C-alpha cells in the first residue's frame, strides 16, 4: 500500500543499454500478491521484479496502459525483493 515518488537523474544507476534506473527493496512472503505501478508523462516506463539473488520474477513494459508499466504477481518465496 505504499506510494513512492521518484525521478531519474544522471546520478542514478546507468544500465548497459544506456537507460537509467532506480531500485527499491521490500520484504515479501510466499504467496503474497503484489501490484506495482509505474507511470510517467515524460518517459516510457519499464518495471522489473527480482528476488534477492537477482533472478527475475516478472518484467513489464506497457502493462499499465500507454507507456506506463504494471506488475501483478504472487511472490514465489519469502524473502527480499528488488523493484
Short mmCIF file of C-alpha atoms in Angstrom, two decimals:
data_model
loop_
_atom_site.label_atom_id
_atom_site.label_comp_id
_atom_site.label_asym_id
_atom_site.label_seq_id
_atom_site.Cartn_x
_atom_site.Cartn_y
_atom_site.Cartn_z
CA UNK A 1 0.00 0.00 0.00
CA UNK A 2 3.00 2.34 -0.12
CA UNK A 3 3.38 5.06 -2.73
CA UNK A 4 6.89 6.13 -3.68
CA UNK A 5 7.57 9.12 -5.90
CA UNK A 6 10.93 9.33 -7.60
CA UNK A 7 12.79 10.80 -10.51
CA UNK A 8 15.62 9.70 -12.73
CA UNK A 9 18.74 11.83 -12.92
CA UNK A 10 22.20 11.44 -14.39
CA UNK A 11 23.48 10.44 -10.93
CA UNK A 12 21.28 7.31 -10.88
CA UNK A 13 22.40 3.88 -11.99
CA UNK A 14 23.01 3.74 -15.75
CA UNK A 15 22.37 0.34 -17.29
CA UNK A 16 24.36 -1.30 -20.11
CA UNK A 17 21.77 -0.18 -22.69
CA UNK A 18 22.21 3.47 -21.66
CA UNK A 19 18.92 3.73 -19.77
CA UNK A 20 18.68 4.98 -16.18
CA UNK A 21 17.26 3.06 -13.22
CA UNK A 22 16.30 3.42 -9.58
CA UNK A 23 15.98 0.38 -7.34
CA UNK A 24 13.61 -0.20 -4.44
CA UNK A 25 13.72 -3.08 -1.94
CA UNK A 26 10.96 -4.70 0.10
CA UNK A 27 10.43 -7.87 2.12
CA UNK A 28 7.68 -10.19 0.93
CA UNK A 29 6.21 -13.52 1.91
CA UNK A 30 5.46 -16.58 -0.19
CA UNK A 31 2.02 -16.38 -1.90
CA UNK A 32 1.73 -12.63 -1.16
CA UNK A 33 0.05 -10.80 -4.04
CA UNK A 34 1.75 -7.57 -5.09
CA UNK A 35 0.79 -4.90 -7.58
CA UNK A 36 3.45 -2.42 -8.66
CA UNK A 37 2.59 0.52 -10.92
CA UNK A 38 4.97 2.96 -12.57
CA UNK A 39 3.80 5.91 -14.61
CA UNK A 40 5.37 8.94 -16.21
CA UNK A 41 4.24 11.66 -18.55
CA UNK A 42 7.85 12.07 -19.77
CA UNK A 43 9.31 8.58 -20.39
CA UNK A 44 8.30 5.07 -21.44
CA UNK A 45 8.47 3.25 -18.11
CA UNK A 46 9.76 -0.28 -17.53
CA UNK A 47 9.45 -2.40 -14.38
CA UNK A 48 11.25 -5.49 -13.22
CA UNK A 49 10.79 -7.52 -10.06
CA UNK A 50 13.66 -9.75 -8.93
CA UNK A 51 14.41 -11.84 -5.87
CA UNK A 52 17.41 -11.14 -3.64
CA UNK A 53 19.63 -13.39 -5.78
CA UNK A 54 18.84 -11.18 -8.79
CA UNK A 55 16.64 -13.72 -10.56
CA UNK A 56 13.78 -12.07 -12.44
CA UNK A 57 10.32 -12.93 -11.13
CA UNK A 58 8.49 -10.81 -13.73
CA UNK A 59 9.07 -7.83 -16.03
CA UNK A 60 6.66 -5.42 -17.71
CA UNK A 61 6.89 -2.61 -20.25
CA UNK A 62 3.45 -1.22 -21.07
CA UNK A 63 1.00 -3.27 -18.96
CA UNK A 64 -0.23 -0.16 -17.15
CA UNK A 65 -1.73 1.38 -20.29
CA UNK A 66 0.04 3.60 -22.81
CA UNK A 67 3.70 3.76 -21.87
CA UNK A 68 3.08 3.00 -18.17
CA UNK A 69 4.09 -0.26 -16.50
CA UNK A 70 2.27 -2.61 -14.12
CA UNK A 71 3.35 -5.80 -12.42
CA UNK A 72 0.78 -8.02 -10.74
CA UNK A 73 2.43 -11.09 -9.22
CA UNK A 74 2.19 -13.67 -6.48
CA UNK A 75 5.55 -13.91 -4.75
CA UNK A 76 7.06 -17.40 -5.12
CA UNK A 77 9.01 -17.34 -1.84
CA UNK A 78 9.55 -15.41 1.36
CA UNK A 79 12.47 -13.01 1.16
CA UNK A 80 13.76 -9.70 -0.08
CA UNK A 81 12.65 -8.40 -3.47
CA UNK A 82 14.06 -5.67 -5.70
CA UNK A 83 11.96 -3.46 -7.96
#
